[in-house]
Coordinates of C-alpha atoms and ligand atoms in Angstrom, one line a residue:
X1 CA 0.0 0.0 0.0
X2 CA 1.3 3.4 -0.9
X3 CA -1.2 5.1 1.4
X4 CA -4.1 7.4 0.7
X5 CA -3.4 10.1 -1.9
X6 CA -2.9 13.5 -0.4
X7 CA -5.2 15.0 -3.0
X8 CA -8.5 14.1 -1.5
X9 CA -10.3 17.0 -3.3
X10 CA -9.4 15.6 -6.7
X11 CA -10.6 12.0 -6.1
X12 CA -13.3 10.6 -8.3
X13 CA -15.3 7.4 -8.3
X14 CA -12.9 5.9 -10.9
X15 CA -9.7 7.0 -9.2
X16 CA -10.9 5.4 -5.9
X17 CA -11.7 2.2 -7.7
X18 CA -8.3 2.1 -9.4
X19 CA -6.6 2.9 -6.1
X20 CA -8.5 0.1 -4.2
X21 CA -8.1 -2.6 -6.9
X22 CA -4.5 -1.5 -7.5
X23 CA -3.9 -1.9 -3.7
X24 CA -2.6 1.7 -3.4
X25 CA -4.8 2.2 -0.4
X26 CA -7.6 0.4 1.5
X27 CA -11.1 1.6 1.9
X28 CA -10.5 1.8 5.6
X29 CA -7.5 4.1 5.1
X30 CA -9.5 6.3 2.8
X31 CA -12.5 6.5 5.1
X32 CA -10.3 7.5 8.0
X33 CA -8.5 10.1 5.9
X34 CA -11.8 11.5 4.6
X35 CA -13.3 11.7 8.1
X36 CA -10.3 13.4 9.5
X37 CA -10.2 15.9 6.7
X38 CA -13.9 16.6 6.9
X39 CA -13.8 17.1 10.7
X40 CA -10.8 19.5 10.4
X41 CA -12.4 21.5 7.6
X42 CA -15.7 21.7 9.4
X43 CA -14.4 24.1 11.9
X44 CA -14.4 26.8 9.2
X45 CA -17.2 25.7 6.9
X46 CA -19.9 24.0 9.1
X47 CA -20.8 21.8 6.2
X48 CA -21.5 18.7 8.3
X49 CA -24.0 18.5 11.1
X50 CA -23.2 14.9 12.1
X51 CA -20.3 12.6 11.4
X52 CA -20.8 8.9 11.1
X53 CA -17.4 7.3 11.9
X54 CA -18.7 3.9 13.0
X55 CA -20.9 3.5 10.0
X56 CA -18.2 4.7 7.7
X57 CA -15.5 2.4 9.1
X58 CA -17.9 -0.6 9.1
X59 CA -18.8 0.0 5.4
X60 CA -15.1 0.4 4.5
X61 CA -14.1 -2.8 6.3
X62 CA -16.7 -4.6 4.3
X63 CA -15.4 -3.3 1.1
X64 CA -11.8 -4.3 2.1
X65 CA -12.8 -7.8 3.0
X66 CA -14.7 -8.3 -0.3
X67 CA -11.7 -7.1 -2.2
X68 CA -9.4 -9.4 -0.2
X69 CA -11.5 -12.4 -1.0
X70 CA -12.2 -11.5 -4.6
X71 CA -15.9 -11.0 -3.9
X72 CA -18.4 -8.3 -4.9
X73 CA -16.9 -4.9 -5.5
X74 CA -19.8 -2.4 -5.9
X75 CA -19.8 0.5 -8.3
X76 CA -19.2 2.9 -5.4
X77 CA -16.8 0.7 -3.4
X78 CA -15.1 2.9 -0.8
X79 CA -16.4 6.2 -2.2
X80 CA -16.9 8.8 0.6
X81 CA -20.5 9.9 0.6
X82 CA -22.2 12.8 2.3
X83 CA -26.0 13.1 2.6
X84 CA -28.1 16.2 3.1
X85 CA -29.7 16.1 6.5
X86 CA -33.3 16.1 5.2
X87 CA -32.7 12.5 4.0
X88 CA -33.2 9.9 6.7
X89 CA -30.5 7.5 7.8
X90 CA -31.2 4.6 10.2
X91 CA -29.7 5.2 13.6
X92 CA -28.0 8.4 12.5
X93 CA -29.4 11.7 13.6
X94 CA -31.4 13.5 10.9
X95 CA -32.2 17.1 11.9
X96 CA -33.6 18.7 8.7
X97 CA -31.6 21.7 9.8
X98 CA -34.2 22.3 12.5
X99 CA -34.3 22.6 16.2
X100 CA -37.6 20.7 16.2
X101 CA -35.8 17.6 15.0
X102 CA -32.5 18.3 16.8
X103 CA -32.5 14.8 18.4
X104 CA -34.4 12.8 15.9
X105 CA -32.9 9.3 15.2
X106 CA -34.7 7.7 12.2
X107 CA -35.6 4.0 12.4
X108 CA -35.0 3.4 8.6
X109 CA -32.8 4.4 5.7
X110 CA -34.0 6.4 2.7
X111 CA -34.1 4.1 -0.4
X112 CA -31.5 6.3 -2.2
X113 CA -29.1 5.9 0.7
X114 CA -29.8 2.2 0.9
X115 CA -29.1 1.7 -2.8
X116 CA -25.8 3.7 -2.7
X117 CA -24.5 1.8 0.4
X118 CA -25.4 -1.5 -1.2
X119 CA -22.9 -0.6 -3.9
X120 CA -20.2 0.1 -1.4
X121 CA -20.5 3.8 -0.7
X122 CA -19.1 4.9 2.6
X123 CA -21.4 7.4 4.3
X124 CA -19.2 9.7 6.4
X125 CA -21.8 12.2 7.6
X126 CA -24.9 14.3 7.3
X127 CA -24.8 17.7 5.6
X128 CA -26.0 21.1 6.7
X129 CA -29.0 22.8 4.9
X130 CA -31.6 25.4 5.2
X131 CA -34.3 24.3 7.7
X132 CA -36.6 21.8 6.0
X133 CA -34.8 22.7 2.7
X134 CA -36.5 26.2 2.7
X135 CA -34.0 28.7 1.5
X136 CA -31.4 29.7 -1.1
X137 CA -28.4 30.6 1.1
X138 CA -28.2 28.2 4.1
X139 CA -28.8 31.1 6.4
X140 CA -32.0 29.4 7.5
X141 CA -30.3 26.5 9.2
X142 CA -30.9 26.3 12.9
X143 CA -27.3 25.2 13.3
X144 CA -25.7 28.2 11.6
X145 CA -25.0 28.7 8.0
X146 CA -22.5 26.7 5.9
X147 CA -19.6 29.0 5.1
X148 CA -18.5 29.0 1.4
X149 CA -14.9 27.6 1.6
X150 CA -14.1 29.4 -1.7
X151 CA -15.2 32.8 -0.3
X152 CA -15.9 32.8 3.4
X153 CA -17.9 36.1 3.2
X154 CA -20.3 34.6 0.6
X155 CA -23.3 32.2 0.9
X156 CA -22.8 28.6 -0.2
X157 CA -26.3 28.7 -1.9
X158 CA -29.1 26.6 -0.7
X159 CA -30.8 24.8 0.4
X160 CA -28.3 22.0 -0.2
X161 CA -25.3 24.2 0.6
X162 CA -23.5 21.6 2.8
X163 CA -23.8 19.1 -0.1
X164 CA -22.2 21.4 -2.6
X165 CA -19.5 22.6 -0.1
X166 CA -18.5 19.1 0.8
X167 CA -18.0 18.1 -2.9
X168 CA -16.1 21.3 -3.7
X169 CA -13.8 21.0 -0.7
X170 CA -13.2 17.3 -1.2
X171 CA -14.5 16.2 2.2
X172 CA -16.9 13.9 0.3
X173 CA -16.5 12.7 -3.2
X174 CA -20.2 12.6 -4.0
X175 CA -23.2 13.9 -2.0
X176 CA -27.0 13.8 -2.1
X177 CA -29.0 16.9 -2.1
X178 CA -32.7 17.6 -2.5
X179 CA -34.3 20.0 -4.9
X180 CA -37.8 21.4 -4.6
X181 CA -37.2 24.7 -6.4
X182 CA -33.5 24.7 -7.2
X183 CA -31.8 23.6 -4.1
X184 CA -29.4 21.2 -5.9
X185 CA -28.6 23.3 -9.0
X186 CA -28.2 26.7 -7.3
X187 CA -25.5 25.7 -4.7
X188 CA -23.8 23.5 -7.3
X189 CA -23.5 26.5 -9.6
X190 CA -22.2 28.7 -6.7
X191 CA -19.4 26.1 -6.1
X192 CA -18.6 25.1 -9.6
X193 CA -19.6 21.5 -9.1
X194 CA -22.1 19.3 -11.0
X195 CA -25.6 19.1 -9.5
X196 CA -28.5 17.0 -11.0
X197 CA -32.2 17.2 -10.4
X198 CA -33.7 14.1 -12.1
X199 CA -37.1 13.8 -13.6
X200 CA -39.8 13.8 -10.9
X201 CA -40.4 10.2 -10.0
X202 CA -37.0 9.0 -11.3
X203 CA -35.6 8.6 -7.8
X204 CA -37.6 7.3 -4.9
X205 CA -38.5 9.9 -2.3
X206 CA -38.9 7.3 0.4
X207 CA -37.0 8.7 3.4
X208 CA -36.8 12.3 2.0
X209 CA -38.4 14.4 4.6
X210 CA -41.4 16.0 2.8
X211 CA -41.3 19.8 2.1
X212 CA -43.5 20.0 -1.0
X213 CA -44.2 16.5 -2.0
X214 CA -45.2 17.2 -5.7
X215 CA -42.0 19.1 -6.2
X216 CA -39.4 17.3 -4.0
X217 CA -36.5 15.4 -5.7
X218 CA -33.4 13.7 -4.5
X219 CA -30.3 14.1 -6.7
X220 CA -26.5 13.8 -6.8
X221 CA -23.8 16.4 -6.5
X222 CA -20.3 15.5 -7.8
X223 CA -17.1 16.8 -9.1
X224 CA -17.7 15.7 -12.7
X225 CA -20.6 14.6 -14.9
X226 CA -19.5 11.0 -15.0
X227 CA -19.7 10.6 -11.2
X228 CA -23.1 12.3 -11.0
X229 CA -24.3 9.9 -13.7
X230 CA -23.0 6.9 -11.9
X231 CA -24.8 7.9 -8.6
X232 CA -28.0 8.6 -10.4
X233 CA -27.8 5.3 -12.3
X234 CA -27.7 3.5 -9.0
X235 CA -30.4 5.4 -7.2
X236 CA -32.9 5.6 -10.1
X237 CA -35.8 3.3 -10.6
X238 CA -39.1 2.2 -9.2
X239 CA -39.4 1.7 -5.5
X240 CA -42.4 0.0 -4.0
X241 CA -42.1 2.3 -0.9
X242 CA -42.9 5.4 -3.0
X243 CA -46.0 5.3 -5.1
X244 CA -44.8 8.3 -7.2
X245 CA -41.6 6.6 -8.2
X246 CA -41.7 5.7 -11.9
X247 CA -41.4 2.5 -13.8
X248 CA -39.9 4.3 -16.8
X249 CA -36.8 2.6 -18.3
X250 CA -33.5 4.1 -17.1
X251 CA -31.1 3.2 -19.9
X252 CA -27.4 3.3 -19.6
X253 CA -26.1 6.8 -18.8
X254 CA -22.5 5.9 -19.3
X255 CA -23.0 4.6 -22.8
X256 CA -25.3 7.5 -23.7
X257 CA -23.0 10.1 -22.3
X258 CA -20.2 9.2 -24.7
X259 CA -22.3 9.6 -27.9
X260 CA -21.4 12.6 -30.1
X261 CA -23.6 15.7 -29.7
X262 CA -23.3 17.2 -33.2
X263 CA -26.9 16.2 -34.1
X264 CA -28.5 17.9 -31.1
X265 CA -30.8 20.9 -31.4
X266 CA -30.6 23.3 -28.4
X267 CA -33.0 26.0 -27.4
X268 CA -32.3 29.3 -25.6
X269 CA -35.4 30.5 -23.9
X270 CA -35.8 34.2 -24.5
X271 CA -37.4 34.7 -21.1
X272 CA -34.3 33.5 -19.2
X273 CA -32.0 36.0 -20.9
X274 CA -34.0 39.2 -21.0
X275 CA -33.0 40.7 -17.7
X276 CA -29.8 38.7 -17.3
X277 CA -26.7 40.9 -16.4
X278 CA -23.4 40.6 -18.3
X279 CA -21.6 39.1 -15.3
X280 CA -23.5 35.8 -15.7
X281 CA -24.7 36.3 -19.3
X282 CA -21.3 36.5 -20.9
X283 CA -20.2 33.3 -19.3
X284 CA -23.4 31.5 -20.4
X285 CA -23.1 32.8 -23.9
X286 CA -19.5 31.6 -24.1
X287 CA -20.7 28.1 -23.1
X288 CA -23.4 28.2 -25.7
X289 CA -20.7 29.1 -28.3
X290 CA -18.6 26.2 -27.2
X291 CA -21.5 23.8 -27.7
X292 CA -22.0 25.3 -31.2
X293 CA -18.4 24.5 -31.9
X294 CA -19.2 20.9 -31.1
X295 CA -21.7 20.9 -33.9
X296 CA -25.0 21.5 -32.0
X297 CA -27.5 23.8 -33.6
X298 CA -28.8 26.6 -31.4
X299 CA -32.1 28.5 -31.7
X300 CA -34.1 30.9 -29.7
X301 CA -37.3 29.5 -28.1
X302 CA -40.0 30.8 -25.8
X303 CA -41.2 29.4 -22.5
X304 CA -44.0 32.0 -22.3
X305 CA -45.3 31.3 -18.8
X306 CA -41.9 31.6 -17.1
X307 CA -42.9 34.9 -15.5
X308 CA -45.6 33.2 -13.4
X309 CA -43.2 30.5 -12.0
X310 CA -42.2 32.3 -8.9
X311 CA -45.7 33.1 -7.7
X312 CA -46.9 29.7 -8.7
X313 CA -44.1 28.0 -6.8
X314 CA -44.5 29.9 -3.6
X315 CA -48.2 29.1 -3.5
X316 CA -47.9 25.4 -4.2
X317 CA -44.7 24.8 -2.2
X318 CA -46.0 26.6 0.9
X319 CA -49.4 24.9 0.6
X320 CA -47.8 21.5 0.6
X321 CA -45.4 22.5 3.3
X322 CA -48.1 23.7 5.6
X323 CA -49.7 20.3 5.3
X324 CA -46.5 18.2 5.5
X325 CA -45.2 20.1 8.5
X326 CA -48.3 19.6 10.5
X327 CA -46.9 16.3 11.8
X328 CA -44.2 18.1 13.9
X329 CA -46.5 18.8 16.8
X330 CA -44.7 17.5 19.8
X331 CA -46.9 14.3 19.8
X332 CA -46.3 12.4 16.5
X333 CA -42.9 13.8 15.8
X334 CA -40.4 16.3 17.2
X335 CA -39.3 17.8 20.4
X336 CA -42.2 18.5 22.9
X337 CA -42.3 21.7 24.9
X338 CA -45.0 21.2 27.6
X339 CA -47.8 23.7 28.3
X340 CA -50.9 23.8 30.6
X341 CA -53.3 22.8 27.8
X342 CA -53.0 20.8 24.7
X343 CA -53.1 23.8 22.4
X344 CA -50.5 25.5 24.5
X345 CA -48.2 22.5 24.2
X346 CA -48.6 22.6 20.4
X347 CA -47.9 26.3 20.3
X348 CA -44.9 25.9 22.6
X349 CA -43.5 23.0 20.6
X350 CA -44.0 24.5 17.2
X351 CA -43.3 28.0 18.3
X352 CA -39.9 27.3 19.7
X353 CA -39.0 24.5 17.3
X354 CA -39.5 26.1 13.9
X355 CA -37.5 29.1 12.6
X356 CA -38.9 32.3 11.1
X357 CA -38.8 31.2 7.5
X358 CA -40.5 27.9 8.2
X359 CA -43.3 29.7 10.2
X360 CA -43.7 32.2 7.4
X361 CA -44.3 29.4 4.9
X362 CA -46.7 27.5 7.1
X363 CA -48.7 30.7 7.5
X364 CA -48.7 31.4 3.8
X365 CA -49.5 27.9 2.9
X366 CA -52.4 27.7 5.4
X367 CA -53.8 30.9 4.0
X368 CA -53.8 29.8 0.3
X369 CA -55.5 26.5 1.3
X370 CA -58.2 28.1 3.5
X371 CA -61.8 28.2 2.5
X372 CA -62.5 31.2 0.3
X373 CA -58.9 31.5 -0.9
X374 CA -58.3 27.9 -2.2
X375 CA -59.8 28.6 -5.6
X376 CA -58.3 32.0 -6.0
X377 CA -54.7 30.9 -5.1
X378 CA -54.1 27.2 -4.8
X379 CA -56.3 26.0 -7.6
X380 CA -55.2 28.8 -9.9
X381 CA -51.5 28.1 -9.2
X382 CA -52.1 24.4 -10.1
X383 CA -53.6 25.5 -13.4
X384 CA -50.6 27.8 -14.1
X385 CA -48.3 25.0 -13.2
X386 CA -49.9 23.0 -16.1
X387 CA -49.2 25.8 -18.5
X388 CA -45.6 26.0 -17.4
X389 CA -45.2 22.2 -17.9
X390 CA -46.8 22.6 -21.3
X391 CA -44.3 25.3 -22.3
X392 CA -41.6 22.6 -21.9
X393 CA -43.5 20.0 -23.8
X394 CA -44.0 22.4 -26.7
X395 CA -40.4 23.4 -26.7
X396 CA -39.2 19.8 -26.8
X397 CA -41.1 19.3 -30.1
X398 CA -38.5 21.7 -31.6
X399 CA -35.3 21.1 -29.6
X400 CA -33.6 18.2 -27.8
X401 CA -32.4 20.3 -24.8
X402 CA -32.8 23.7 -23.3
X403 CA -29.9 25.8 -22.1
X404 CA -30.2 28.6 -19.5
X405 CA -28.4 30.2 -16.5
X406 CA -28.9 28.5 -13.2
X407 CA -29.0 31.7 -11.1
X408 CA -29.2 35.4 -12.1
X409 CA -26.0 36.1 -10.1
X410 CA -23.1 34.2 -8.6
X411 CA -22.8 33.6 -4.8
X412 CA -23.9 36.7 -2.9
X413 CA -22.7 38.0 0.4
X414 CA -23.8 36.5 3.7
X415 CA -26.5 38.7 5.1
X416 CA -27.2 40.5 1.8
X417 CA -30.7 39.1 1.3
X418 CA -31.6 37.6 4.6
X419 CA -33.9 40.4 5.7
X420 CA -35.7 40.6 2.3
X421 CA -37.5 37.3 1.6
X422 CA -38.6 38.4 -1.8
X423 CA -35.1 39.2 -3.0
X424 CA -34.1 35.8 -1.7
X425 CA -36.9 34.1 -3.5
X426 CA -35.8 35.8 -6.8
X427 CA -32.6 33.9 -6.7
X428 CA -34.6 30.8 -7.8
X429 CA -36.3 32.4 -10.8
X430 CA -34.5 30.2 -13.3
X431 CA -34.6 26.9 -11.4
X432 CA -38.2 26.8 -10.2
X433 CA -39.7 26.0 -13.6
X434 CA -37.8 22.7 -13.9
X435 CA -39.3 21.4 -10.6
X436 CA -42.8 22.7 -11.5
X437 CA -42.6 20.9 -14.9
X438 CA -41.0 17.9 -13.4
X439 CA -38.3 17.7 -16.2
X440 CA -34.7 16.7 -15.6
X441 CA -32.3 19.5 -15.2
X442 CA -28.7 20.1 -14.0
X443 CA -26.0 22.6 -13.4
X444 CA -22.7 22.2 -15.1
X445 CA -19.8 24.5 -14.2
X446 CA -19.1 26.8 -17.1
X447 CA -16.7 29.4 -15.9
X448 CA -16.1 32.3 -13.5
X449 CA -17.5 35.7 -13.1
X450 CA -15.2 38.7 -13.5
X451 CA -14.8 38.5 -9.7
X452 CA -13.7 34.9 -9.9
X453 CA -17.0 33.3 -8.7
X454 CA -18.2 30.1 -10.3
X455 CA -21.2 30.1 -12.7
X456 CA -23.3 27.2 -13.7
X457 CA -24.9 26.4 -17.1
X458 CA -28.4 24.8 -16.7
X459 CA -29.5 22.0 -19.1
X460 CA -33.1 20.8 -19.3
X461 CA -34.3 17.8 -21.2
X462 CA -37.6 15.9 -21.7
X463 CA -39.1 13.9 -18.9
X464 CA -37.0 10.8 -18.3
X465 CA -34.4 11.8 -20.8
X466 CA -31.5 12.2 -18.4
X467 CA -29.4 10.4 -21.0
X468 CA -29.4 13.3 -23.4
X469 CA -28.8 15.7 -20.5
X470 CA -25.7 13.8 -19.4
X471 CA -24.5 13.4 -23.0
X472 CA -24.6 17.2 -23.6
X473 CA -23.1 18.0 -20.2
X474 CA -20.3 15.4 -20.6
X475 CA -19.4 16.7 -24.1
X476 CA -19.3 20.2 -22.8
X477 CA -17.2 19.3 -19.8
X478 CA -14.7 17.3 -22.0
X479 CA -14.4 20.1 -24.4
X480 CA -13.5 22.6 -21.7
X481 CA -11.1 20.4 -19.8
X482 CA -9.0 19.5 -22.9
Ligands
LIG501 N1 -34.9 28.2 -2.5 C1 -36.2 27.6 -2.7 C2 -37.1 27.7 -1.5 O1 -36.7 28.3 -0.6 C3 -36.0 26.2 -3.1 C4 -35.7 25.3 -2.0 C5 -35.5 23.9 -2.5 O2 -35.3 23.6 -3.6 N2 -35.5 23.0 -1.5 O3 -38.1 27.2 -1.5

């Protein structure tokens, strides 16, 4: 054994596999090194909320013993994995970034986690996030924000900020995030890592703490397109535990990814570029040019209902959240704070357990669902959602993929938007539509702003056509790293 490479931040699934099978290091050595590195870095970044040394070392020992006896070596053998703390892990604290679940120990594993561990992934810990995944900057975590290790005065993005930070820093090689309105793609773009939101139903939501059930997705974050595709390939597919998980065929992402892209037709939605500043716009246009250079044809398209996405999302997401979060009442789930009467106990438990943003959303959601307002707000928003989804269906009769920015601006300063919820909500204007339509979408790093901050290119494809999305992203990535 030559020992664990000192370049933890540049490891990939493939380099780990080569290292293990080439006997350069053991899975146990790698797990120990990753844990030590993650614990040390956490002092400045706060990316992890809980470490899982026992679980990690047990998983690594199993990988090592299988390799020693020439047994089953899973596709993720020895790969250090971090999981956003809204995804449950058996016997391992899962807080959802909230005081109300500060001591919650789940009795089961999410299907996504179960499938990755079955392929040899080594779960090293749980990652910080906005409370119940509500936010765009991680400033809503009850355990303090994640600090962006690339620029400590900037937000990491949210809500899966810990998941993006860990990949960028190299404290985990791949991570899981969740995306309801952009929470995987936006932090991925702020960190210059790859973040994928699969088609709604592609990955089981069993074990993903519900925020807005019709919009919630689990997806991977990784250092390159290939690693993200590998993780999705393993997690994808029907799960009897989630009635909304799809039977749709998955295909082979690795084969699809390597196909040439010269025949692909790409659309640039006018609505996403109209108010876009040069800081982000120039970088996106350069990426589009690069894809043209690979032979893709590019045309302008229109997704005419984009302007309604923000209002539509904040009605549907808050409505579903108000219903989903009713279970944290000090009785069925969550920390109880006693009171003299039953209603006082509810009020004390929820009042002290939830943070301000979560309360704001519960109130908004309860309002839009209440008698007299349901038709005017909730029902209307569902109708608008259909129109937004139809925009994508229509566009995909003309083009194979849609290109857009992920965020109107790169990582902003901590504290800059925290007192202005509407300004914060606007950071999601380009990502919400993908979740509302349920189409697959991702962020691929595509360059730096003049200030040196990473910018992500967003790719959307048809429902269940992750293969074309990876193909394009991979071709782009290869053409830039040459
Ligand atoms: N930032 C959006 C929100 O606050 C999206 C969150 C998410 O995707 N989980 O709702």
